[in-house]
GROMACS .gro file of C-alpha atoms in nm:
model
  148
    1MET     CA    1   0.001   0.001  -0.001
    2PHE     CA    2   0.150   0.322  -0.107
    3PHE     CA    3   0.032   0.640   0.064
    4LEU     CA    4   0.058   0.926  -0.180
    5ASN     CA    5   0.018   1.273  -0.053
    6PHE     CA    6  -0.021   1.397  -0.433
    7HIS     CA    7  -0.258   1.319  -0.734
    8LEU     CA    8  -0.108   1.127  -1.021
    9LYS     CA    9  -0.038   1.316  -1.302
   10GLY     CA   10  -0.202   1.217  -1.641
   11PHE     CA   11  -0.470   0.979  -1.444
   12GLU     CA   12  -0.828   1.076  -1.331
   13GLN     CA   13  -0.775   1.160  -0.963
   14ARG     CA   14  -0.973   0.891  -0.754
   15THR     CA   15  -0.916   0.796  -0.336
   16VAL     CA   16  -0.779   0.438  -0.423
   17ARG     CA   17  -0.620   0.283  -0.693
   18THR     CA   18  -0.535  -0.084  -0.763
   19VAL     CA   19  -0.185  -0.132  -0.946
   20GLN     CA   20  -0.044  -0.426  -1.084
   21LEU     CA   21   0.309  -0.501  -1.195
   22LYS     CA   22   0.406  -0.577  -1.575
   23VAL     CA   23   0.699  -0.662  -1.662
   24GLU     CA   24   0.919  -0.381  -1.862
   25GLU     CA   25   1.091  -0.605  -2.126
   26THR     CA   26   0.737  -0.785  -2.234
   27GLY     CA   27   0.473  -0.575  -2.058
   28GLU     CA   28   0.297  -0.922  -1.973
   29LEU     CA   29   0.163  -0.908  -1.641
   30PHE     CA   30   0.387  -0.985  -1.354
   31SER     CA   31   0.181  -1.185  -1.113
   32ASP     CA   32  -0.232  -1.164  -1.109
   33ARG     CA   33  -0.176  -1.226  -0.744
   34LEU     CA   34   0.003  -0.937  -0.673
   35LYS     CA   35  -0.150  -0.594  -0.608
   36VAL     CA   36  -0.035  -0.256  -0.495
   37PHE     CA   37  -0.272  -0.023  -0.370
   38THR     CA   38  -0.247   0.375  -0.366
   39LEU     CA   39  -0.436   0.594  -0.183
   40GLU     CA   40  -0.434   0.973  -0.287
   41LEU     CA   41  -0.460   1.182   0.056
   42PRO     CA   42  -0.543   1.518  -0.080
   43ASN     CA   43  -0.877   1.347  -0.166
   44TYR     CA   44  -0.923   1.277   0.201
   45ARG     CA   45  -0.843   1.670   0.274
   46LYS     CA   46  -1.135   1.736   0.059
   47MET     CA   47  -1.380   1.497   0.201
   48LYS     CA   48  -1.647   1.609   0.477
   49GLU     CA   49  -1.714   1.364   0.788
   50GLU     CA   50  -2.055   1.217   0.590
   51ASP     CA   51  -1.870   1.131   0.333
   52CYS     CA   52  -1.666   0.873   0.463
   53LYS     CA   53  -1.801   0.525   0.462
   54THR     CA   54  -1.568   0.279   0.516
   55ARG     CA   55  -1.292   0.213   0.823
   56ILE     CA   56  -1.011   0.309   0.553
   57ASP     CA   57  -1.235   0.648   0.494
   58TYR     CA   58  -1.247   0.697   0.891
   59TRP     CA   59  -0.896   0.619   0.920
   60LEU     CA   60  -0.767   0.818   0.621
   61TYR     CA   61  -0.973   1.148   0.688
   62ASN     CA   62  -0.847   1.149   1.066
   63ILE     CA   63  -0.468   1.101   0.936
   64THR     CA   64  -0.482   1.379   0.637
   65ASN     CA   65  -0.710   1.618   0.846
   66LEU     CA   66  -0.581   1.568   1.216
   67GLU     CA   67  -0.367   1.923   1.224
   68THR     CA   68  -0.658   2.120   1.151
   69MET     CA   69  -0.911   1.996   1.363
   70THR     CA   70  -1.052   2.183   1.630
   71THR     CA   71  -1.284   1.949   1.780
   72ASN     CA   72  -1.306   1.620   1.919
   73ILE     CA   73  -1.195   1.327   1.671
   74PRO     CA   74  -1.469   1.184   1.443
   75PHE     CA   75  -1.569   0.806   1.443
   76GLN     CA   76  -1.505   0.721   1.784
   77GLN     CA   77  -1.825   0.508   1.772
   78GLN     CA   78  -1.717   0.316   1.470
   79GLN     CA   79  -1.367   0.302   1.578
   80PRO     CA   80  -1.253   0.260   1.947
   81ALA     CA   81  -0.908   0.325   1.879
   82PHE     CA   82  -0.992   0.682   1.761
   83LYS     CA   83  -1.086   0.764   2.141
   84LYS     CA   84  -0.725   0.703   2.240
   85VAL     CA   85  -0.573   0.934   1.947
   86GLY     CA   86  -0.850   1.204   2.052
   87ASN     CA   87  -0.664   1.183   2.365
   88ILE     CA   88  -0.322   1.220   2.220
   89ALA     CA   89  -0.451   1.502   2.000
   90GLU     CA   90  -0.575   1.683   2.298
   91LEU     CA   91  -0.232   1.676   2.469
   92VAL     CA   92  -0.055   1.782   2.153
   93ARG     CA   93  -0.304   2.108   2.132
   94MET     CA   94  -0.203   2.192   2.470
   95THR     CA   95  -0.031   2.505   2.533
   96PRO     CA   96   0.318   2.462   2.751
   97GLU     CA   97   0.150   2.606   3.089
   98GLU     CA   98  -0.199   2.386   2.995
   99LEU     CA   99   0.075   2.072   2.988
  100LYS     CA  100   0.287   2.186   3.278
  101GLN     CA  101  -0.070   2.165   3.485
  102TYR     CA  102  -0.164   1.891   3.306
  103ASN     CA  103   0.169   1.688   3.430
  104ILE     CA  104   0.172   1.818   3.771
  105SER     CA  105  -0.173   1.670   3.808
  106ILE     CA  106  -0.088   1.350   3.671
  107ASP     CA  107   0.234   1.323   3.916
  108SER     CA  108  -0.023   1.407   4.179
  109TYR     CA  109  -0.272   1.120   4.090
  110ARG     CA  110   0.002   0.878   4.070
  111THR     CA  111   0.152   0.965   4.418
  112ILE     CA  112  -0.172   0.946   4.586
  113LEU     CA  113  -0.239   0.635   4.389
  114SER     CA  114   0.065   0.475   4.540
  115ILE     CA  115   0.003   0.616   4.873
  116MET     CA  116  -0.322   0.428   4.869
  117LYS     CA  117  -0.174   0.073   4.772
  118ASN     CA  118   0.091   0.107   5.016
  119GLU     CA  119  -0.111   0.207   5.286
  120ARG     CA  120  -0.379  -0.106   5.138
  121ALA     CA  121  -0.092  -0.351   5.164
  122GLU     CA  122   0.016  -0.247   5.518
  123GLY     CA  123  -0.318  -0.262   5.641
  124ILE     CA  124  -0.351  -0.592   5.516
  125SER     CA  125  -0.042  -0.717   5.653
  126GLU     CA  126  -0.119  -0.519   5.992
  127GLY     CA  127  -0.473  -0.688   6.007
  128SER     CA  128  -0.344  -1.071   5.876
  129ALA     CA  129  -0.057  -1.013   6.184
  130LYS     CA  130  -0.330  -0.883   6.439
  131GLY     CA  131  -0.583  -1.183   6.316
  132LYS     CA  132  -0.322  -1.434   6.399
  133ALA     CA  133  -0.247  -1.306   6.738
  134GLU     CA  134  -0.604  -1.338   6.816
  135GLU     CA  135  -0.608  -1.681   6.702
  136LYS     CA  136  -0.322  -1.785   6.923
  137GLU     CA  137  -0.465  -1.560   7.200
  138LYS     CA  138  -0.826  -1.772   7.165
  139ALA     CA  139  -0.641  -2.101   7.127
  140ILE     CA  140  -0.409  -2.033   7.449
  141GLU     CA  141  -0.735  -1.940   7.635
  142GLU     CA  142  -0.926  -2.237   7.535
  143TYR     CA  143  -0.669  -2.445   7.600
  144ARG     CA  144  -0.634  -2.323   7.940
  145LEU     CA  145  -1.019  -2.347   8.009
  146PHE     CA  146  -1.036  -2.683   7.827
  147GLY     CA  147  -0.724  -2.892   7.831
  148GLY     CA  148  -0.464  -2.769   8.074
   0.00000   0.00000   0.00000
């Protein structure tokens, strides 16, 4: 597959073109199984969202128009991967100050999450030790009452 950032001269403009190779010396078809697809990206810059019908249309429309998009990435319902692409695009569009604040908030979130996980692990360990001590005391008490 070839992505062309231009229109082929001497050919009708097409979004997708299937090409087969021929042997230069004889002009015979090289293989009926070997095909190359060309995608002319300028066509996707001219498209509107409602013109996109296939998955390849969704992808190429978003790829070729990402720089100029001012709203959310389209086709998130049709292709869940675009939600991630949209999140990345939001980060790219941030000003240096917004990005700094975002990174501070992410660092804070990760620090709090780490502390919570550590506290939970300590609590489980402490609770387990306390439970074992209580079981041991109970066993000693039962031994005194019934066996000793």
